[in-house]
Short mmCIF file of C-alpha atoms and ligand atoms in Angstrom, two decimals:
data_model
loop_
_atom_site.label_atom_id
_atom_site.label_comp_id
_atom_site.label_asym_id
_atom_site.label_seq_id
_atom_site.Cartn_x
_atom_site.Cartn_y
_atom_site.Cartn_z
CA MET A 979 -211.92 50.30 -8.64
CA ILE A 980 -212.51 47.94 -11.66
CA ILE A 981 -212.62 49.34 -15.21
CA THR A 982 -214.47 46.98 -17.55
CA LEU A 983 -213.64 47.69 -21.17
CA LYS A 984 -216.01 47.39 -24.22
CA ALA A 985 -215.50 44.27 -26.30
CA SER A 986 -214.47 46.74 -29.11
CA ALA A 987 -211.64 48.27 -27.18
CA THR A 988 -208.48 48.30 -29.26
CA LYS A 989 -204.89 47.59 -27.90
CA LYS A 990 -204.17 51.29 -28.29
CA GLU A 991 -207.09 52.22 -26.13
CA LYS A 992 -206.09 49.62 -23.45
CA ASP A 993 -202.61 50.94 -23.47
CA ALA A 994 -203.84 54.49 -22.95
CA ILE A 995 -205.79 53.45 -20.03
CA THR A 996 -203.00 51.49 -18.30
CA LYS A 997 -200.69 54.47 -18.94
CA LYS A 998 -203.10 56.79 -17.32
CA ILE A 999 -203.43 54.63 -14.38
CA GLU A 1000 -199.59 54.60 -14.04
CA GLN A 1001 -199.44 58.46 -14.44
CA LEU A 1002 -201.85 58.69 -11.49
CA GLY A 1003 -199.47 56.67 -9.41
CA TYR A 1004 -201.34 53.40 -9.34
CA LYS A 1005 -200.50 49.96 -10.70
CA PRO A 1006 -202.84 48.59 -13.39
CA HIS A 1007 -203.88 44.94 -12.97
CA ILE A 1008 -205.11 43.57 -16.24
CA SER A 1009 -207.41 40.48 -16.56
CA GLU A 1010 -208.09 39.40 -20.21
CA GLY A 1011 -211.17 37.24 -20.03
CA ALA A 1012 -212.72 35.40 -22.96
CA ASP A 1013 -215.09 38.23 -23.73
CA VAL A 1014 -214.10 41.27 -21.78
CA THR A 1015 -210.86 42.86 -20.49
CA ILE A 1016 -210.92 44.15 -17.01
CA ILE A 1017 -208.39 46.51 -15.63
CA GLY A 1018 -208.03 46.92 -11.83
CA MET A 1019 -206.82 50.21 -10.54
CA ILE A 1020 -206.24 49.39 -6.89
CA GLY A 1021 -205.01 51.40 -4.04
CA GLU A 1022 -205.96 54.11 -1.61
CA ARG A 1023 -208.77 56.34 -2.84
CA ALA A 1024 -208.62 55.23 -6.47
CA GLU A 1025 -212.26 56.02 -6.82
CA ARG A 1026 -211.59 59.73 -6.93
CA TYR A 1027 -210.54 59.32 -10.54
CA ARG A 1028 -213.64 57.48 -11.63
CA GLU A 1029 -214.81 60.22 -13.83
CA VAL A 1030 -211.48 60.41 -15.67
CA PHE A 1031 -211.98 56.79 -16.89
CA GLU A 1032 -215.75 57.07 -17.30
CA ALA A 1033 -215.18 59.70 -19.93
CA MET A 1034 -213.12 57.29 -22.09
CA ASP A 1035 -214.66 55.78 -25.15
CA ALA A 1036 -213.29 52.23 -24.62
CA VAL A 1037 -214.68 52.01 -21.00
CA ASP A 1038 -217.98 50.06 -20.64
CA HIS A 1039 -218.44 50.67 -16.97
CA ILE A 1040 -216.72 51.09 -13.63
CA SER A 1041 -217.40 49.26 -10.50
CA GLU A 1042 -216.11 48.92 -6.96
CA ILE A 1043 -215.08 45.72 -5.20
CA GLU A 1044 -216.57 45.51 -1.73
CA LYS A 1045 -214.24 42.94 -0.47
CA PRO A 1046 -210.97 44.03 1.27
CA TYR A 1047 -209.06 41.60 -1.05
CA LYS A 1048 -209.55 42.80 -4.71
CA LEU A 1049 -207.35 41.02 -7.28
CA ALA A 1050 -208.09 37.62 -5.42
CA SER A 1051 -211.77 38.06 -5.52
CA ARG A 1052 -214.37 36.58 -7.84
CA GLU A 1053 -215.65 40.01 -8.39
CA PHE A 1054 -212.43 40.91 -10.20
CA LYS A 1055 -212.29 37.77 -12.23
CA LYS A 1056 -215.29 35.46 -12.87
CA GLU A 1057 -213.47 32.52 -14.55
CA ASN A 1058 -211.31 30.14 -12.43
CA THR A 1059 -207.70 30.87 -12.69
CA VAL A 1060 -205.67 28.10 -14.25
CA ILE A 1061 -202.04 28.08 -13.32
CA ASN A 1062 -199.72 26.31 -15.83
CA VAL A 1063 -196.68 25.00 -14.12
CA GLY A 1064 -194.32 23.67 -16.72
CA GLY A 1065 -197.25 22.17 -18.59
CA VAL A 1066 -199.21 20.79 -15.51
CA LYS A 1067 -202.28 22.84 -15.20
CA ILE A 1068 -203.74 23.58 -11.72
CA GLY A 1069 -207.38 24.73 -11.65
CA THR A 1070 -208.84 22.71 -14.53
CA SER A 1071 -211.19 19.69 -14.13
CA GLU A 1072 -208.04 17.60 -13.64
CA VAL A 1073 -207.04 17.08 -10.08
CA VAL A 1074 -203.33 17.52 -9.49
CA VAL A 1075 -201.54 15.57 -6.81
CA MET A 1076 -198.24 16.78 -5.21
CA ALA A 1077 -196.49 14.18 -3.09
CA GLY A 1078 -193.16 13.49 -1.34
CA PRO A 1079 -191.53 13.49 1.98
CA CYS A 1080 -192.06 16.23 4.58
CA ALA A 1081 -188.22 17.11 4.27
CA VAL A 1082 -185.54 16.32 1.72
CA GLU A 1083 -183.28 14.03 3.69
CA ASN A 1084 -180.62 12.97 1.21
CA LYS A 1085 -180.13 12.57 -2.56
CA GLU A 1086 -180.89 8.90 -2.79
CA SER A 1087 -184.18 9.03 -0.74
CA ILE A 1088 -185.58 11.93 -2.53
CA ILE A 1089 -184.94 10.40 -5.94
CA ASN A 1090 -186.46 7.04 -4.69
CA ILE A 1091 -189.56 8.70 -3.27
CA ALA A 1092 -189.87 10.84 -6.44
CA THR A 1093 -189.75 7.72 -8.59
CA LEU A 1094 -192.45 5.92 -6.52
CA VAL A 1095 -194.94 8.84 -6.34
CA LYS A 1096 -194.49 9.50 -10.10
CA LYS A 1097 -195.36 5.85 -10.75
CA SER A 1098 -198.53 6.26 -8.72
CA GLY A 1099 -199.55 9.33 -10.71
CA ALA A 1100 -198.35 12.27 -8.78
CA LYS A 1101 -197.42 15.26 -10.99
CA ILE A 1102 -195.47 17.35 -8.60
CA LEU A 1103 -192.80 16.40 -6.04
CA ARG A 1104 -192.92 18.00 -2.59
CA GLY A 1105 -190.19 18.16 -0.01
CA GLY A 1106 -188.84 20.87 2.24
CA ALA A 1107 -185.20 22.06 2.10
CA PHE A 1108 -185.96 24.81 4.65
CA LYS A 1109 -188.09 23.31 7.43
CA PRO A 1110 -190.14 25.52 9.75
CA ARG A 1111 -189.84 23.23 12.93
CA SER A 1112 -191.61 23.91 16.21
CA SER A 1113 -188.43 23.05 18.04
CA PRO A 1114 -185.05 24.65 17.35
CA TYR A 1115 -183.52 21.22 18.14
CA SER A 1116 -185.44 19.42 15.37
CA PHE A 1117 -183.92 18.86 11.87
CA GLN A 1118 -184.05 22.25 10.11
CA GLY A 1119 -183.56 20.94 6.53
CA LEU A 1120 -180.64 20.71 4.11
CA GLY A 1121 -181.01 24.21 2.80
CA GLU A 1122 -179.53 24.80 -0.75
CA GLU A 1123 -178.07 21.29 -0.85
CA GLY A 1124 -181.72 19.95 -0.50
CA LEU A 1125 -182.81 22.30 -3.35
CA LYS A 1126 -180.15 20.67 -5.65
CA TYR A 1127 -181.41 17.14 -4.72
CA LEU A 1128 -184.93 18.29 -5.55
CA ALA A 1129 -183.74 19.54 -8.95
CA GLN A 1130 -181.88 16.33 -9.54
CA ALA A 1131 -185.02 14.33 -8.64
CA ARG A 1132 -186.99 16.52 -11.24
CA GLU A 1133 -184.30 15.61 -13.85
CA LYS A 1134 -184.58 12.05 -13.18
CA THR A 1135 -188.43 11.75 -12.91
CA GLY A 1136 -189.84 14.64 -14.88
CA LEU A 1137 -191.87 15.60 -11.86
CA LEU A 1138 -192.23 19.36 -11.13
CA VAL A 1139 -190.97 20.62 -7.75
CA VAL A 1140 -192.62 22.50 -4.90
CA THR A 1141 -190.63 23.53 -1.85
CA GLU A 1142 -190.86 26.10 0.90
CA ALA A 1143 -189.22 29.45 1.12
CA MET A 1144 -189.21 30.36 4.84
CA ALA A 1145 -187.60 33.77 4.53
CA GLN A 1146 -187.42 36.64 2.21
CA ASP A 1147 -183.89 35.93 1.21
CA HIS A 1148 -184.80 32.31 0.38
CA VAL A 1149 -187.25 33.38 -2.46
CA LYS A 1150 -184.81 33.82 -5.25
CA LEU A 1151 -182.84 30.78 -4.25
CA VAL A 1152 -185.93 28.57 -4.10
CA ALA A 1153 -187.15 30.03 -7.45
CA LYS A 1154 -183.77 29.00 -8.98
CA TYR A 1155 -184.37 25.34 -8.22
CA ALA A 1156 -188.15 24.87 -7.80
CA ASP A 1157 -191.19 25.21 -10.03
CA ILE A 1158 -193.50 26.45 -7.29
CA ILE A 1159 -192.51 28.39 -4.16
CA GLN A 1160 -194.34 27.21 -0.99
CA ILE A 1161 -195.14 29.62 1.76
CA GLY A 1162 -195.82 27.75 4.90
CA ALA A 1163 -198.64 28.01 7.51
CA ARG A 1164 -196.31 29.81 9.87
CA ASN A 1165 -195.46 32.41 7.36
CA VAL A 1166 -198.85 33.21 5.84
CA GLN A 1167 -198.81 36.72 7.40
CA ASN A 1168 -195.04 37.35 6.88
CA TYR A 1169 -195.88 40.32 4.67
CA ASP A 1170 -192.31 41.07 3.53
CA LEU A 1171 -191.99 37.36 2.47
CA LEU A 1172 -195.29 37.61 0.56
CA LYS A 1173 -194.19 40.79 -1.10
CA GLU A 1174 -191.01 39.12 -2.17
CA ALA A 1175 -192.86 36.08 -3.54
CA GLY A 1176 -195.12 38.60 -5.37
CA LYS A 1177 -191.99 39.84 -7.35
CA SER A 1178 -191.09 36.29 -8.39
CA LYS A 1179 -192.15 34.84 -11.76
CA LYS A 1180 -192.75 31.46 -10.21
CA PRO A 1181 -196.19 30.37 -8.96
CA VAL A 1182 -196.74 30.39 -5.18
CA LEU A 1183 -198.40 27.77 -3.06
CA LEU A 1184 -199.81 29.66 -0.16
CA LYS A 1185 -200.80 27.52 2.78
CA ARG A 1186 -203.44 28.73 5.19
CA GLY A 1187 -202.13 29.62 8.60
CA MET A 1188 -203.17 27.66 11.63
CA SER A 1189 -205.27 30.53 12.92
CA THR A 1190 -205.95 32.69 9.81
CA THR A 1191 -209.50 33.20 8.71
CA ILE A 1192 -210.35 32.81 5.07
CA LYS A 1193 -210.56 36.53 4.77
CA GLU A 1194 -206.99 37.05 6.18
CA TRP A 1195 -205.77 34.23 4.01
CA LEU A 1196 -207.14 35.92 0.80
CA LEU A 1197 -205.62 39.15 1.97
CA SER A 1198 -202.31 37.34 2.13
CA ALA A 1199 -202.88 36.19 -1.45
CA GLU A 1200 -203.59 39.81 -2.32
CA TYR A 1201 -200.11 40.81 -1.07
CA ILE A 1202 -198.53 38.34 -3.50
CA MET A 1203 -200.90 39.34 -6.39
CA SER A 1204 -200.76 43.17 -5.86
CA ASN A 1205 -196.90 42.83 -6.25
CA GLY A 1206 -197.46 41.44 -9.77
CA ASN A 1207 -197.52 37.55 -9.22
CA TYR A 1208 -201.13 36.45 -10.04
CA ASP A 1209 -200.26 32.75 -9.93
CA VAL A 1210 -201.27 31.87 -6.44
CA ILE A 1211 -202.47 28.38 -5.39
CA LEU A 1212 -204.23 28.26 -1.96
CA CYS A 1213 -203.70 25.19 0.23
CA GLU A 1214 -205.90 24.24 3.08
CA ARG A 1215 -203.80 22.46 5.69
CA GLY A 1216 -205.92 22.49 8.77
CA ILE A 1217 -206.47 24.96 11.46
CA ARG A 1218 -205.97 24.90 15.17
CA THR A 1219 -209.18 24.42 17.23
CA PHE A 1220 -210.02 22.98 20.72
CA GLU A 1221 -209.96 19.55 19.17
CA ASN A 1222 -206.80 17.58 19.89
CA ALA A 1223 -207.70 14.11 18.57
CA THR A 1224 -206.04 15.12 15.45
CA ARG A 1225 -203.02 17.43 14.85
CA ASN A 1226 -205.18 20.14 13.23
CA THR A 1227 -208.82 20.44 12.17
CA LEU A 1228 -209.02 20.15 8.49
CA ASP A 1229 -211.44 22.96 7.38
CA LEU A 1230 -213.00 21.42 4.26
CA ASN A 1231 -215.54 24.21 4.37
CA ALA A 1232 -212.71 26.35 3.06
CA VAL A 1233 -212.97 24.68 -0.33
CA PRO A 1234 -216.49 25.74 -1.38
CA VAL A 1235 -216.02 29.05 0.47
CA ILE A 1236 -212.91 29.88 -1.43
CA LYS A 1237 -214.54 28.80 -4.69
CA LYS A 1238 -217.31 31.30 -4.02
CA LEU A 1239 -215.15 34.16 -2.88
CA SER A 1240 -212.10 33.70 -5.19
CA HIS A 1241 -211.07 32.61 -8.71
CA LEU A 1242 -207.84 31.14 -7.40
CA PRO A 1243 -207.25 27.30 -7.36
CA ILE A 1244 -207.26 25.61 -3.91
CA ILE A 1245 -205.76 22.30 -3.03
CA VAL A 1246 -205.87 20.47 0.31
CA ASP A 1247 -203.12 18.92 2.48
CA PRO A 1248 -204.67 16.14 4.48
CA SER A 1249 -201.21 15.13 5.99
CA HIS A 1250 -200.86 18.21 8.07
CA GLY A 1251 -204.65 18.51 8.32
CA THR A 1252 -204.93 15.36 10.32
CA GLY A 1253 -201.35 14.53 11.42
CA ILE A 1254 -202.33 10.87 11.56
CA ARG A 1255 -201.61 8.41 8.79
CA GLU A 1256 -204.79 6.37 9.33
CA TYR A 1257 -207.10 9.39 8.54
CA ILE A 1258 -205.20 10.72 5.48
CA ALA A 1259 -206.89 8.63 2.80
CA THR A 1260 -210.40 9.45 4.02
CA MET A 1261 -209.80 13.12 4.17
CA ALA A 1262 -208.01 13.15 0.79
CA LYS A 1263 -211.20 11.60 -0.75
CA ALA A 1264 -213.45 14.03 1.05
CA SER A 1265 -211.24 16.93 -0.27
CA ILE A 1266 -211.81 15.83 -3.84
CA ALA A 1267 -215.47 15.36 -3.24
CA ALA A 1268 -215.54 18.91 -1.83
CA GLY A 1269 -214.18 20.30 -5.03
CA ALA A 1270 -210.46 20.75 -4.28
CA ASP A 1271 -208.23 21.29 -7.41
CA GLY A 1272 -205.53 19.06 -5.96
CA LEU A 1273 -203.90 17.45 -3.07
CA MET A 1274 -200.63 17.63 -1.26
CA ILE A 1275 -199.60 14.42 0.58
CA GLU A 1276 -196.52 13.36 2.49
CA VAL A 1277 -195.12 10.01 1.53
CA HIS A 1278 -192.08 8.23 3.13
CA PRO A 1279 -190.95 4.56 2.69
CA LYS A 1280 -189.70 4.35 6.30
CA PRO A 1281 -191.80 6.69 8.32
CA GLU A 1282 -190.12 5.43 11.55
CA ASP A 1283 -186.79 6.83 10.38
CA ALA A 1284 -188.23 10.10 8.78
CA LEU A 1285 -186.46 13.20 9.94
CA SER A 1286 -189.85 15.03 10.25
CA ASP A 1287 -193.58 14.16 10.14
CA GLY A 1288 -193.12 10.38 10.02
CA PRO A 1289 -196.44 9.69 11.79
CA GLN A 1290 -198.40 11.47 9.05
CA SER A 1291 -196.51 10.11 6.07
CA LEU A 1292 -198.15 7.41 3.87
CA LEU A 1293 -196.21 4.44 2.82
CA PRO A 1294 -195.67 4.41 -0.98
CA ASP A 1295 -198.03 1.37 -1.20
CA GLN A 1296 -200.73 3.17 0.71
CA PHE A 1297 -200.21 6.25 -1.55
CA ASN A 1298 -200.47 4.02 -4.62
CA LYS A 1299 -203.74 2.57 -3.30
CA LEU A 1300 -205.13 5.90 -2.49
CA MET A 1301 -204.31 7.25 -5.97
CA LYS A 1302 -206.50 4.49 -7.51
CA GLU A 1303 -209.26 5.08 -5.05
CA LEU A 1304 -209.35 8.80 -5.78
CA LYS A 1305 -210.11 8.26 -9.49
CA PRO A 1306 -213.89 7.30 -9.09
CA ILE A 1307 -214.44 10.00 -6.55
CA ALA A 1308 -212.96 12.61 -9.02
CA LEU A 1309 -215.22 11.18 -11.77
CA ALA A 1310 -218.30 11.42 -9.55
CA VAL A 1311 -217.80 15.10 -9.11
CA GLY A 1312 -217.03 15.85 -12.79
CA ARG A 1313 -213.25 15.82 -12.40
CA THR A 1314 -210.49 13.47 -13.65
CA LEU A 1315 -207.17 12.41 -11.98
C1 LIG B 1232 -194.96 21.24 5.01
O1 LIG B 1232 -195.67 21.36 3.98
O2 LIG B 1232 -194.00 20.53 5.16
C2 LIG B 1232 -195.34 22.25 6.21
C3 LIG B 1232 -194.37 22.55 7.06
O3 LIG B 1232 -196.61 22.61 6.19
P1 LIG B 1232 -197.34 23.68 6.98
O4 LIG B 1232 -196.67 24.98 6.66
O5 LIG B 1232 -198.72 23.57 6.48
O6 LIG B 1232 -197.20 23.37 8.46
MN1 LIG B 1233 -194.56 18.13 7.08
#
């Protein structure tokens, strides 16, 4: 149930409403828009208290959200959500690029790649310290040591850091070192992990699962938001289809669909979306043209030696060229980069 307040509602009146919601055993979710304040009272059978709130002077009207996801829905919040990560804003007209290796491999290489991608215009460094690998025999990541190297790369370059938390007990640890907590495709429906990320103060980058529908994906975002963390960035990274000419099928439909259904920012990862270096630049451009708020791209100076995802990593020069080519595309759709 959504309680829309009158423009004249005072702070005291707002506080009285949130207090009442809490007394009734629900959690108030407040969205302060430019003109109106909306308070979400979300939970099982909240609508039975409709009249309690309708009787309040400060309340303009009450409505229901039809969609199963509530806080993530456009109905709850009309304006696009802008997530401010240490001064870098995601969800404005400026497209934000996150780049780096698939995995943090050692201190020198992460600092080297960070320096290169920063020079090309990336704002956020990516790199996994905890790696969800299909095979238990593949490199599993450096763990906390990798997080420390990422933090050192941030110090050296000023780039922000996004890295994956694979398990519930990684969340606090990752939040200690990183600026954005990534939840990977394989964990998009790990509800305990989502709840834990929902308790964190750090923004969450939520990848789409390889077989999650957009509705399920938004419900996963809802798990994070309903636990108190509204800073969710969605990331389309390809889904599994019958097609096997590429690693995944990059579902760019998701971009306009998410923009319609949700106020959350959405970025695209064409590296995992295609799995093949040759196609990444084309699909990165298509993502921007489709309205994505940003990109996540894997870059490695020696893909043949990469400990994971070498075949889908751009060389630094290719990344640099792509960043230049993206600018006019961003401009053509009313964005900057
Ligand atoms: C990654 O970003 O390195 C990764 C493992 O991606 P995904 O979860 O999309 O497979
Ligand atoms: Mn990867």
